Amino acid sequence: MAYKAPTGTADLLPEAAQKWTLIQEKANEVFSKYGYLLMETPSFEHLDVFARGIGEATDVVGKEMFLVFSRQNLDELRGGGALAGDILALRPEGTAGVARSVVQHSLVSPGATALKVYYTGSMYRYERPQKGRLREFHQIGVECIGAAEPTADAEVIEMMMRFFVGLGIPEASMQLKINSMGDEHCRPAYRAIIRDFILGHPELCEDCARRADTNPLRAFDCKNERCQAVLNEAPKITDMLCEECLMHYQSLKDLLGLSQIEYIEDHRLVRGLDYYTRTVFEVQVTTGLGSQNAIGGGGRYDRLIEEYGGAATPGLGFAIGFERMTLVLDELGAFPLFSPNLEVYIAAVDDSCRDAAYTTASRLRLAGISCDLDHQRRSLKSQFKAADKNGARWVLVIGPDELASDSVTLRAMETGVEAKLSNSELIDCIKQMKEEV
Ligand code: HAM
């Protein structure tokens, strides 16, 4: 049998892993300027954490969860028994886990300074794989918990846009879409209106019709063009917001204007997670990704903390998808060329010198100099090839002569210039040359 990674997963080969590292470093650089700290939650939680937070009626919870069973659980189920204990699930996103953790550890008390955290890691959704859509993918997410004012919404959006621009995505190739989902005062009435609108339009597809009772607002996400045309004519939530939600939405738009952040109001932007209240937003790219063109999205979730038993605490955040962003950055040629950049390669002339090569490498690494050496007893020529492939600036040749005189021959790869150095001066000499380059 030829072993392959499961459908919808992708190996992060070294070059992709370097891109992941670079994006995480950029996240740390940008987000730390806004006061965010890294936090991690488990990659699996009790299923109920996701069901309560994200919502039973969402596709993410209703259709796309990967459940986690122990061997014992599975054997019990196969034998016709019932599951003992709670059901666990792989995380489809990071917000629910962070909110659960905030309540569990009492991280935010009412009125206290908002908690600002970000996280990076794998997420899992059992979706139909396609370009930019995987079953295991990587997100960088941000949560700001405890802040109710629209300045927090504007700040989070500004930070996301600066992150994208900082990575090399030009503003002109992104569209920031915003909407308000209202709150518990104004949304129920709007939901009922959309339910009736769907029922009054039998030309809508089966999926939309089915959603009328379970999750009518999700119909706005239908990809069917005929449904989109019909739903374009549906009443807009922004015409039905209560006064407080309307003021919040208006302030956000004013603040984005002050920061000169361009946005498009999209009354059909509803997002696929039920916890959102008021602000929702998404960044879509205009080229390269086909239908999976959302590189990041988020919004406000002022009732989520209560779902886990915490005191009423507002919150908001966003997440960006690493794989989609990589597709965009690759197309733009925005990633730097990744080449190995070893400082030194140590070449042994024959077997009698291999131990000396090994101990020299060990000394150099301890002194903070990156180096590598051959572990396959390969010829000197092959060792020089390996040095070249690894981008080594200098090769240290150790042969019987060097062994006898307690020295090494240092060759600069770029110029071919060689010099004999005693072992006692070797490290200082390389450090000095590093500074000069
Ligand atoms: P989301 O829109 O579901 O939001 O996901 C955020 C981003 O993750 C998407 O814009 C996309 O780039 C990426 N993504 C989602 N699903 C996939 C997939 N199957 N394959 C590849 N990439 C994918 C959230 O997850 C919310 N937790 C964001 C948030 C944080 N809201 C408030 N705080």
GROMACS .gro file of C-alpha atoms and ligand atoms in nm:
model
  470
    1MET     CA    1   0.000   0.000   0.000
    2ALA     CA    2   0.127   0.348  -0.088
    3TYR     CA    3   0.080   0.567   0.217
    4LYS     CA    4  -0.062   0.911   0.152
    5ALA     CA    5  -0.173   1.197   0.376
    6PRO     CA    6  -0.552   1.187   0.430
    7THR     CA    7  -0.775   1.371   0.183
    8GLY     CA    8  -0.800   1.739   0.265
    9THR     CA    9  -0.473   1.755   0.457
   10ALA     CA   10  -0.138   1.882   0.334
   11ASP     CA   11   0.215   1.825   0.456
   12LEU     CA   12   0.386   2.149   0.545
   13LEU     CA   13   0.710   2.069   0.363
   14PRO     CA   14   1.012   2.277   0.470
   15GLU     CA   15   0.943   2.566   0.232
   16ALA     CA   16   0.575   2.587   0.333
   17ALA     CA   17   0.676   2.554   0.699
   18GLN     CA   18   0.911   2.852   0.655
   19LYS     CA   19   0.622   3.051   0.513
   20TRP     CA   20   0.413   2.952   0.814
   21THR     CA   21   0.695   3.066   1.045
   22LEU     CA   22   0.733   3.394   0.858
   23ILE     CA   23   0.361   3.465   0.880
   24GLN     CA   24   0.357   3.384   1.252
   25GLU     CA   25   0.655   3.617   1.305
   26LYS     CA   26   0.474   3.896   1.119
   27ALA     CA   27   0.165   3.832   1.333
   28ASN     CA   28   0.373   3.863   1.649
   29GLU     CA   29   0.539   4.182   1.520
   30VAL     CA   30   0.211   4.353   1.426
   31PHE     CA   31  -0.016   4.222   1.702
   32SER     CA   32   0.231   4.296   1.983
   33LYS     CA   33   0.218   4.665   1.884
   34TYR     CA   34  -0.151   4.653   1.979
   35GLY     CA   35  -0.087   4.480   2.311
   36TYR     CA   36  -0.169   4.119   2.214
   37LEU     CA   37  -0.005   3.817   2.376
   38LEU     CA   38   0.017   3.461   2.247
   39MET     CA   39  -0.211   3.201   2.405
   40GLU     CA   40  -0.281   2.837   2.326
   41THR     CA   41  -0.581   2.616   2.390
   42PRO     CA   42  -0.610   2.241   2.324
   43SER     CA   43  -0.673   2.122   1.970
   44PHE     CA   44  -0.966   1.920   2.098
   45GLU     CA   45  -1.241   2.017   2.341
   46HIS     CA   46  -1.567   1.874   2.467
   47LEU     CA   47  -1.806   1.877   2.172
   48ASP     CA   48  -2.046   2.089   2.373
   49VAL     CA   49  -1.795   2.377   2.383
   50PHE     CA   50  -1.831   2.407   2.006
   51ALA     CA   51  -2.202   2.325   1.994
   52ARG     CA   52  -2.286   2.595   2.251
   53GLY     CA   53  -2.055   2.862   2.113
   54ILE     CA   54  -2.070   2.815   1.738
   55GLY     CA   55  -2.427   2.684   1.730
   56GLU     CA   56  -2.586   2.343   1.662
   57ALA     CA   57  -2.757   2.472   1.348
   58THR     CA   58  -2.435   2.587   1.178
   59ASP     CA   59  -2.270   2.373   0.909
   60VAL     CA   60  -1.947   2.385   1.111
   61VAL     CA   61  -2.108   2.204   1.407
   62GLY     CA   62  -2.394   2.023   1.233
   63LYS     CA   63  -2.196   1.875   0.944
   64GLU     CA   64  -1.825   1.936   0.965
   65MET     CA   65  -1.703   1.824   1.307
   66PHE     CA   66  -1.433   1.562   1.347
   67LEU     CA   67  -1.520   1.373   1.664
   68VAL     CA   68  -1.245   1.220   1.876
   69PHE     CA   69  -1.293   0.864   2.002
   70SER     CA   70  -1.054   0.657   2.205
   71ARG     CA   71  -1.004   0.297   2.092
   72GLN     CA   72  -1.211   0.191   2.393
   73ASN     CA   73  -1.496   0.429   2.299
   74LEU     CA   74  -1.499   0.297   1.946
   75ASP     CA   75  -1.500  -0.068   2.053
   76GLU     CA   76  -1.793   0.004   2.285
   77LEU     CA   77  -1.985   0.172   2.005
   78ARG     CA   78  -1.911  -0.108   1.760
   79GLY     CA   79  -2.030  -0.358   2.018
   80GLY     CA   80  -2.363  -0.173   2.030
   81GLY     CA   81  -2.290  -0.003   2.362
   82ALA     CA   82  -2.335   0.361   2.451
   83LEU     CA   83  -2.052   0.611   2.480
   84ALA     CA   84  -1.917   0.647   2.830
   85GLY     CA   85  -1.813   1.002   2.914
   86ASP     CA   86  -1.824   1.318   2.710
   87ILE     CA   87  -1.778   1.333   2.338
   88LEU     CA   88  -1.468   1.518   2.227
   89ALA     CA   89  -1.417   1.701   1.898
   90LEU     CA   90  -1.124   1.852   1.708
   91ARG     CA   91  -1.146   2.231   1.707
   92PRO     CA   92  -1.296   2.377   1.388
   93GLU     CA   93  -1.189   2.727   1.497
   94GLY     CA   94  -1.024   2.896   1.794
   95THR     CA   95  -1.274   3.143   1.940
   96ALA     CA   96  -1.487   2.890   2.130
   97GLY     CA   97  -1.183   2.739   2.304
   98VAL     CA   98  -1.048   3.081   2.404
   99ALA     CA   99  -1.389   3.185   2.542
  100ARG     CA  100  -1.415   2.859   2.738
  101SER     CA  101  -1.067   2.917   2.877
  102VAL     CA  102  -1.143   3.279   2.972
  103VAL     CA  103  -1.435   3.159   3.184
  104GLN     CA  104  -1.254   2.856   3.327
  105HIS     CA  105  -0.959   3.065   3.447
  106SER     CA  106  -1.156   3.385   3.526
  107LEU     CA  107  -0.928   3.578   3.292
  108VAL     CA  108  -1.157   3.878   3.251
  109SER     CA  109  -1.360   4.024   3.534
  110PRO     CA  110  -1.640   4.271   3.455
  111GLY     CA  111  -1.504   4.622   3.405
  112ALA     CA  112  -1.141   4.509   3.405
  113THR     CA  113  -0.895   4.583   3.125
  114ALA     CA  114  -0.973   4.382   2.815
  115LEU     CA  115  -0.777   4.063   2.750
  116LYS     CA  116  -0.596   4.068   2.417
  117VAL     CA  117  -0.471   3.732   2.293
  118TYR     CA  118  -0.377   3.568   1.967
  119TYR     CA  119  -0.318   3.206   1.871
  120THR     CA  120  -0.185   3.007   1.580
  121GLY     CA  121  -0.254   2.645   1.495
  122SER     CA  122  -0.436   2.375   1.305
  123MET     CA  123  -0.815   2.372   1.274
  124TYR     CA  124  -1.030   2.088   1.143
  125ARG     CA  125  -1.348   2.095   0.936
  126TYR     CA  126  -1.488   1.803   0.740
  127GLU     CA  127  -1.555   2.004   0.424
  128ARG     CA  128  -1.535   1.908   0.056
  129PRO     CA  129  -1.171   1.984  -0.023
  130GLN     CA  130  -1.093   2.228  -0.305
  131LYS     CA  131  -0.840   2.500  -0.378
  132GLY     CA  132  -0.808   2.703  -0.059
  133ARG     CA  133  -1.034   2.468   0.138
  134LEU     CA  134  -0.886   2.189   0.346
  135ARG     CA  135  -1.001   1.959   0.623
  136GLU     CA  136  -0.697   2.045   0.829
  137PHE     CA  137  -0.587   2.404   0.784
  138HIS     CA  138  -0.395   2.664   0.983
  139GLN     CA  139  -0.530   2.981   1.133
  140ILE     CA  140  -0.390   3.281   1.310
  141GLY     CA  141  -0.665   3.418   1.531
  142VAL     CA  142  -0.706   3.718   1.757
  143GLU     CA  143  -0.951   3.773   2.042
  144CYS     CA  144  -1.010   4.092   2.240
  145ILE     CA  145  -1.235   4.013   2.535
  146GLY     CA  146  -1.392   4.274   2.762
  147ALA     CA  147  -1.412   4.569   2.520
  148ALA     CA  148  -1.756   4.695   2.416
  149GLU     CA  149  -1.683   5.023   2.240
  150PRO     CA  150  -1.671   5.056   1.861
  151THR     CA  151  -1.311   5.181   1.886
  152ALA     CA  152  -1.223   4.819   1.968
  153ASP     CA  153  -1.394   4.701   1.647
  154ALA     CA  154  -1.210   4.962   1.441
  155GLU     CA  155  -0.878   4.879   1.608
  156VAL     CA  156  -0.914   4.506   1.541
  157ILE     CA  157  -1.002   4.569   1.177
  158GLU     CA  158  -0.714   4.814   1.135
  159MET     CA  159  -0.474   4.561   1.286
  160MET     CA  160  -0.592   4.288   1.047
  161MET     CA  161  -0.552   4.514   0.744
  162ARG     CA  162  -0.204   4.626   0.857
  163PHE     CA  163  -0.106   4.263   0.902
  164PHE     CA  164  -0.209   4.181   0.544
  165VAL     CA  165  -0.038   4.489   0.402
  166GLY     CA  166   0.273   4.416   0.611
  167LEU     CA  167   0.291   4.073   0.451
  168GLY     CA  168   0.288   4.226   0.106
  169ILE     CA  169  -0.077   4.211  -0.005
  170PRO     CA  170  -0.153   4.545  -0.171
  171GLU     CA  171  -0.461   4.724  -0.041
  172ALA     CA  172  -0.596   4.742  -0.395
  173SER     CA  173  -0.624   4.363  -0.419
  174MET     CA  174  -0.833   4.331  -0.101
  175GLN     CA  175  -1.194   4.412  -0.023
  176LEU     CA  176  -1.297   4.466   0.336
  177LYS     CA  177  -1.665   4.387   0.375
  178ILE     CA  178  -1.856   4.486   0.686
  179ASN     CA  179  -2.206   4.438   0.820
  180SER     CA  180  -2.393   4.442   1.149
  181MET     CA  181  -2.577   4.133   1.271
  182GLY     CA  182  -2.772   4.329   1.534
  183ASP     CA  183  -2.821   4.187   1.881
  184GLU     CA  184  -3.079   4.003   2.090
  185HIS     CA  185  -3.310   4.307   2.070
  186CYS     CA  186  -3.328   4.356   1.694
  187ARG     CA  187  -3.212   4.032   1.534
  188PRO     CA  188  -3.508   3.804   1.626
  189ALA     CA  189  -3.750   4.029   1.436
  190TYR     CA  190  -3.517   4.040   1.136
  191ARG     CA  191  -3.476   3.660   1.147
  192ALA     CA  192  -3.853   3.621   1.134
  193ILE     CA  193  -3.875   3.860   0.837
  194ILE     CA  194  -3.611   3.665   0.645
  195ARG     CA  195  -3.782   3.338   0.732
  196ASP     CA  196  -4.103   3.471   0.581
  197PHE     CA  197  -3.913   3.612   0.284
  198ILE     CA  198  -3.765   3.266   0.213
  199LEU     CA  199  -4.102   3.095   0.249
  200GLY     CA  200  -4.252   3.356   0.014
  201HIS     CA  201  -3.998   3.275  -0.258
  202PRO     CA  202  -4.041   2.914  -0.367
  203GLU     CA  203  -3.786   2.970  -0.646
  204LEU     CA  204  -3.508   2.959  -0.381
  205CYS     CA  205  -3.310   2.633  -0.370
  206GLU     CA  206  -3.384   2.343  -0.135
  207ASP     CA  207  -3.098   2.437   0.096
  208CYS     CA  208  -3.233   2.789   0.143
  209ALA     CA  209  -3.585   2.654   0.200
  210ARG     CA  210  -3.455   2.411   0.460
  211ARG     CA  211  -3.277   2.695   0.638
  212ALA     CA  212  -3.597   2.899   0.673
  213ASP     CA  213  -3.671   2.741   1.009
  214THR     CA  214  -3.328   2.639   1.134
  215ASN     CA  215  -3.099   2.928   1.041
  216PRO     CA  216  -3.265   3.163   0.791
  217LEU     CA  217  -2.983   3.421   0.779
  218ARG     CA  218  -2.746   3.154   0.646
  219ALA     CA  219  -2.944   3.162   0.321
  220PHE     CA  220  -2.751   3.480   0.240
  221ASP     CA  221  -2.442   3.262   0.205
  222CYS     CA  222  -2.597   3.043  -0.066
  223LYS     CA  223  -2.363   3.018  -0.366
  224ASN     CA  224  -2.649   2.957  -0.613
  225GLU     CA  225  -2.663   3.262  -0.842
  226ARG     CA  226  -3.042   3.261  -0.872
  227CYS     CA  227  -3.078   3.254  -0.493
  228GLN     CA  228  -2.826   3.538  -0.464
  229ALA     CA  229  -3.029   3.750  -0.705
  230VAL     CA  230  -3.348   3.684  -0.507
  231LEU     CA  231  -3.183   3.746  -0.168
  232ASN     CA  232  -3.034   4.071  -0.291
  233GLU     CA  233  -3.387   4.203  -0.280
  234ALA     CA  234  -3.447   4.084   0.077
  235PRO     CA  235  -3.488   4.346   0.354
  236LYS     CA  236  -3.150   4.461   0.489
  237ILE     CA  237  -3.060   4.405   0.852
  238THR     CA  238  -2.897   4.747   0.865
  239ASP     CA  239  -3.241   4.901   0.803
  240MET     CA  240  -3.379   4.715   1.103
  241LEU     CA  241  -3.115   4.761   1.372
  242CYS     CA  242  -3.218   4.886   1.714
  243GLU     CA  243  -3.088   5.228   1.809
  244GLU     CA  244  -2.787   5.102   2.005
  245CYS     CA  245  -2.673   4.864   1.731
  246LEU     CA  246  -2.723   5.134   1.471
  247MET     CA  247  -2.510   5.380   1.672
  248HIS     CA  248  -2.239   5.118   1.719
  249TYR     CA  249  -2.237   5.042   1.347
  250GLN     CA  250  -2.232   5.410   1.252
  251SER     CA  251  -1.942   5.482   1.492
  252LEU     CA  252  -1.745   5.194   1.347
  253LYS     CA  253  -1.792   5.332   0.996
  254ASP     CA  254  -1.688   5.679   1.112
  255LEU     CA  255  -1.376   5.540   1.279
  256LEU     CA  256  -1.279   5.337   0.972
  257GLY     CA  257  -1.320   5.657   0.772
  258LEU     CA  258  -1.092   5.843   1.015
  259SER     CA  259  -0.827   5.572   0.974
  260GLN     CA  260  -0.875   5.585   0.597
  261ILE     CA  261  -0.965   5.218   0.580
  262GLU     CA  262  -1.182   5.150   0.280
  263TYR     CA  263  -1.475   4.916   0.329
  264ILE     CA  264  -1.779   4.790   0.146
  265GLU     CA  265  -2.106   4.748   0.332
  266ASP     CA  266  -2.251   4.409   0.247
  267HIS     CA  267  -2.590   4.338   0.401
  268ARG     CA  268  -2.557   3.975   0.292
  269LEU     CA  269  -2.242   3.915   0.497
  270VAL     CA  270  -2.366   3.689   0.777
  271ARG     CA  271  -2.066   3.457   0.846
  272GLY     CA  272  -2.103   3.091   0.931
  273LEU     CA  273  -2.082   3.098   1.309
  274ASP     CA  274  -2.379   3.174   1.532
  275TYR     CA  275  -2.198   3.362   1.809
  276TYR     CA  276  -2.174   3.692   1.623
  277THR     CA  277  -2.354   4.004   1.743
  278ARG     CA  278  -2.328   4.350   1.584
  279THR     CA  279  -2.010   4.392   1.378
  280VAL     CA  280  -1.904   4.124   1.130
  281PHE     CA  281  -1.632   4.165   0.870
  282GLU     CA  282  -1.442   3.969   0.612
  283VAL     CA  283  -1.147   4.037   0.384
  284GLN     CA  284  -1.175   3.892   0.037
  285VAL     CA  285  -0.909   3.901  -0.229
  286THR     CA  286  -1.005   3.999  -0.577
  287THR     CA  287  -0.779   3.756  -0.766
  288GLY     CA  288  -0.636   3.410  -0.747
  289LEU     CA  289  -0.853   3.217  -0.504
  290GLY     CA  290  -1.173   3.143  -0.694
  291SER     CA  291  -1.472   3.090  -0.469
  292GLN     CA  292  -1.266   3.046  -0.150
  293ASN     CA  293  -1.157   3.408  -0.159
  294ALA     CA  294  -1.201   3.500   0.209
  295ILE     CA  295  -0.853   3.524   0.359
  296GLY     CA  296  -0.980   3.635   0.697
  297GLY     CA  297  -1.291   3.726   0.885
  298GLY     CA  298  -1.432   3.793   1.225
  299GLY     CA  299  -1.668   3.997   1.431
  300ARG     CA  300  -1.813   4.075   1.770
  301TYR     CA  301  -1.957   3.813   2.007
  302ASP     CA  302  -2.101   3.997   2.306
  303ARG     CA  303  -2.300   3.699   2.442
  304LEU     CA  304  -2.048   3.420   2.396
  305ILE     CA  305  -1.880   3.435   2.737
  306GLU     CA  306  -2.220   3.389   2.904
  307GLU     CA  307  -2.271   3.066   2.705
  308TYR     CA  308  -1.991   2.916   2.914
  309GLY     CA  309  -2.126   3.041   3.242
  310GLY     CA  310  -1.925   3.366   3.263
  311ALA     CA  311  -2.059   3.712   3.347
  312ALA     CA  312  -2.184   3.921   3.054
  313THR     CA  313  -1.859   4.019   2.879
  314PRO     CA  314  -1.830   4.163   2.529
  315GLY     CA  315  -1.568   4.034   2.289
  316LEU     CA  316  -1.453   4.038   1.932
  317GLY     CA  317  -1.181   3.905   1.707
  318PHE     CA  318  -1.087   3.759   1.373
  319ALA     CA  319  -0.898   3.471   1.217
  320ILE     CA  320  -0.703   3.445   0.897
  321GLY     CA  321  -0.638   3.128   0.697
  322PHE     CA  322  -0.271   3.049   0.637
  323GLU     CA  323  -0.324   2.830   0.328
  324ARG     CA  324  -0.539   3.087   0.150
  325MET     CA  325  -0.299   3.365   0.233
  326THR     CA  326  -0.010   3.157   0.103
  327LEU     CA  327  -0.190   3.109  -0.230
  328VAL     CA  328  -0.233   3.485  -0.257
  329LEU     CA  329   0.122   3.570  -0.149
  330ASP     CA  330   0.266   3.310  -0.387
  331GLU     CA  331   0.070   3.457  -0.675
  332LEU     CA  332   0.191   3.805  -0.584
  333GLY     CA  333   0.548   3.677  -0.549
  334ALA     CA  334   0.549   3.840  -0.207
  335PHE     CA  335   0.741   3.572  -0.018
  336PRO     CA  336   1.117   3.614   0.000
  337LEU     CA  337   1.324   3.342  -0.166
  338PHE     CA  338   1.386   3.083   0.099
  339SER     CA  339   1.737   2.946   0.075
  340PRO     CA  340   1.930   2.756   0.335
  341ASN     CA  341   2.178   2.991   0.497
  342LEU     CA  342   2.431   2.787   0.681
  343GLU     CA  343   2.741   2.978   0.786
  344VAL     CA  344   2.994   2.697   0.786
  345TYR     CA  345   3.026   2.347   0.640
  346ILE     CA  346   3.293   2.121   0.785
  347ALA     CA  347   3.454   1.883   0.538
  348ALA     CA  348   3.667   1.584   0.645
  349VAL     CA  349   3.934   1.480   0.396
  350ASP     CA  350   3.932   1.114   0.504
  351ASP     CA  351   3.797   0.885   0.776
  352SER     CA  352   4.081   0.972   1.015
  353CYS     CA  353   3.948   1.330   1.035
  354ARG     CA  354   3.577   1.266   1.089
  355ASP     CA  355   3.587   1.274   1.469
  356ALA     CA  356   3.775   1.607   1.456
  357ALA     CA  357   3.512   1.740   1.210
  358TYR     CA  358   3.241   1.630   1.453
  359THR     CA  359   3.399   1.797   1.759
  360THR     CA  360   3.472   2.116   1.562
  361ALA     CA  361   3.104   2.136   1.458
  362SER     CA  362   3.002   2.093   1.820
  363ARG     CA  363   3.235   2.379   1.931
  364LEU     CA  364   3.113   2.611   1.658
  365ARG     CA  365   2.743   2.553   1.736
  366LEU     CA  366   2.805   2.615   2.104
  367ALA     CA  367   2.963   2.947   2.004
  368GLY     CA  368   2.648   3.040   1.806
  369ILE     CA  369   2.783   2.966   1.459
  370SER     CA  370   2.553   2.761   1.237
  371CYS     CA  371   2.727   2.469   1.069
  372ASP     CA  372   2.678   2.122   0.933
  373LEU     CA  373   2.889   1.825   0.834
  374ASP     CA  374   2.864   1.493   0.654
  375HIS     CA  375   2.738   1.184   0.837
  376GLN     CA  376   2.762   0.943   0.543
  377ARG     CA  377   3.138   0.908   0.489
  378ARG     CA  378   3.102   1.081   0.154
  379SER     CA  379   3.391   1.200  -0.063
  380LEU     CA  380   3.543   1.546  -0.023
  381LYS     CA  381   3.385   1.647  -0.355
  382SER     CA  382   3.038   1.545  -0.232
  383GLN     CA  383   3.096   1.734   0.091
  384PHE     CA  384   3.176   2.051  -0.107
  385LYS     CA  385   2.858   1.998  -0.310
  386ALA     CA  386   2.659   1.968   0.013
  387ALA     CA  387   2.822   2.291   0.140
  388ASP     CA  388   2.714   2.468  -0.177
  389LYS     CA  389   2.359   2.329  -0.161
  390ASN     CA  390   2.328   2.448   0.199
  391GLY     CA  391   2.441   2.797   0.110
  392ALA     CA  392   2.749   2.773   0.338
  393ARG     CA  393   2.967   3.084   0.330
  394TRP     CA  394   3.279   2.906   0.449
  395VAL     CA  395   3.404   2.548   0.438
  396LEU     CA  396   3.646   2.426   0.701
  397VAL     CA  397   3.862   2.150   0.557
  398ILE     CA  398   4.017   1.910   0.807
  399GLY     CA  399   4.276   1.668   0.669
  400PRO     CA  400   4.568   1.475   0.818
  401ASP     CA  401   4.793   1.788   0.787
  402GLU     CA  402   4.544   2.003   0.977
  403LEU     CA  403   4.505   1.731   1.242
  404ALA     CA  404   4.880   1.719   1.290
  405SER     CA  405   4.907   2.097   1.332
  406ASP     CA  406   4.588   2.143   1.541
  407SER     CA  407   4.442   2.369   1.273
  408VAL     CA  408   4.182   2.388   0.994
  409THR     CA  409   4.184   2.525   0.641
  410LEU     CA  410   3.911   2.782   0.593
  411ARG     CA  411   3.785   2.841   0.240
  412ALA     CA  412   3.553   3.129   0.152
  413MET     CA  413   3.301   2.979  -0.089
  414GLU     CA  414   3.236   3.300  -0.279
  415THR     CA  415   3.598   3.393  -0.355
  416GLY     CA  416   3.775   3.057  -0.322
  417VAL     CA  417   4.035   3.225  -0.096
  418GLU     CA  418   4.185   2.986   0.160
  419ALA     CA  419   4.363   3.043   0.493
  420LYS     CA  420   4.502   2.813   0.757
  421LEU     CA  421   4.380   2.890   1.109
  422SER     CA  422   4.478   2.738   1.438
  423ASN     CA  423   4.193   2.582   1.634
  424SER     CA  424   4.245   2.831   1.916
  425GLU     CA  425   4.176   3.134   1.692
  426LEU     CA  426   3.908   2.969   1.475
  427ILE     CA  427   3.592   3.083   1.654
  428ASP     CA  428   3.702   3.446   1.704
  429CYS     CA  429   3.807   3.463   1.343
  430ILE     CA  430   3.472   3.335   1.209
  431LYS     CA  431   3.283   3.572   1.439
  432GLN     CA  432   3.487   3.863   1.312
  433MET     CA  433   3.428   3.764   0.949
  434LYS     CA  434   3.054   3.734   1.019
  435GLU     CA  435   3.052   4.094   1.140
  436GLU     CA  436   3.240   4.214   0.835
  437VAL     CA  437   3.004   4.056   0.580
  438HAM     P1  438  -1.390   3.173   0.976
  438HAM     O1  439  -1.435   3.277   0.878
  438HAM     O2  440  -1.471   3.050   0.985
  438HAM     O3  441  -1.381   3.246   1.116
  438HAM     O4  442  -1.241   3.134   0.943
  438HAM     C1  443  -1.142   3.234   0.931
  438HAM     C2  444  -1.053   3.205   0.810
  438HAM     O5  445  -1.003   3.072   0.815
  438HAM     C3  446  -1.128   3.211   0.676
  438HAM     O6  447  -1.141   3.344   0.630
  438HAM     C4  448  -1.035   3.129   0.588
  438HAM     O7  449  -0.927   3.209   0.544
  438HAM     C5  450  -0.984   3.024   0.684
  438HAM     N1  451  -1.057   2.896   0.665
  438HAM     C6  452  -1.178   2.863   0.715
  438HAM     N2  453  -1.211   2.738   0.676
  438HAM     C7  454  -1.110   2.693   0.601
  438HAM     C8  455  -1.084   2.570   0.532
  438HAM     N3  456  -1.169   2.467   0.536
  438HAM     N4  457  -0.968   2.558   0.463
  438HAM     C9  458  -0.878   2.659   0.460
  438HAM     N5  459  -0.897   2.777   0.523
  438HAM    C10  460  -1.011   2.793   0.592
  438HAM    C11  461  -1.341   3.185   1.231
  438HAM     O8  462  -1.286   3.078   1.235
  438HAM    C12  463  -1.365   3.268   1.354
  438HAM     N6  464  -1.318   3.191   1.473
  438HAM    C13  465  -1.295   3.401   1.343
  438HAM    C14  466  -1.316   3.486   1.464
  438HAM    C15  467  -1.229   3.505   1.566
  438HAM     N7  468  -1.425   3.554   1.492
  438HAM    C16  469  -1.410   3.616   1.607
  438HAM     N8  470  -1.291   3.585   1.655
   0.00000   0.00000   0.00000
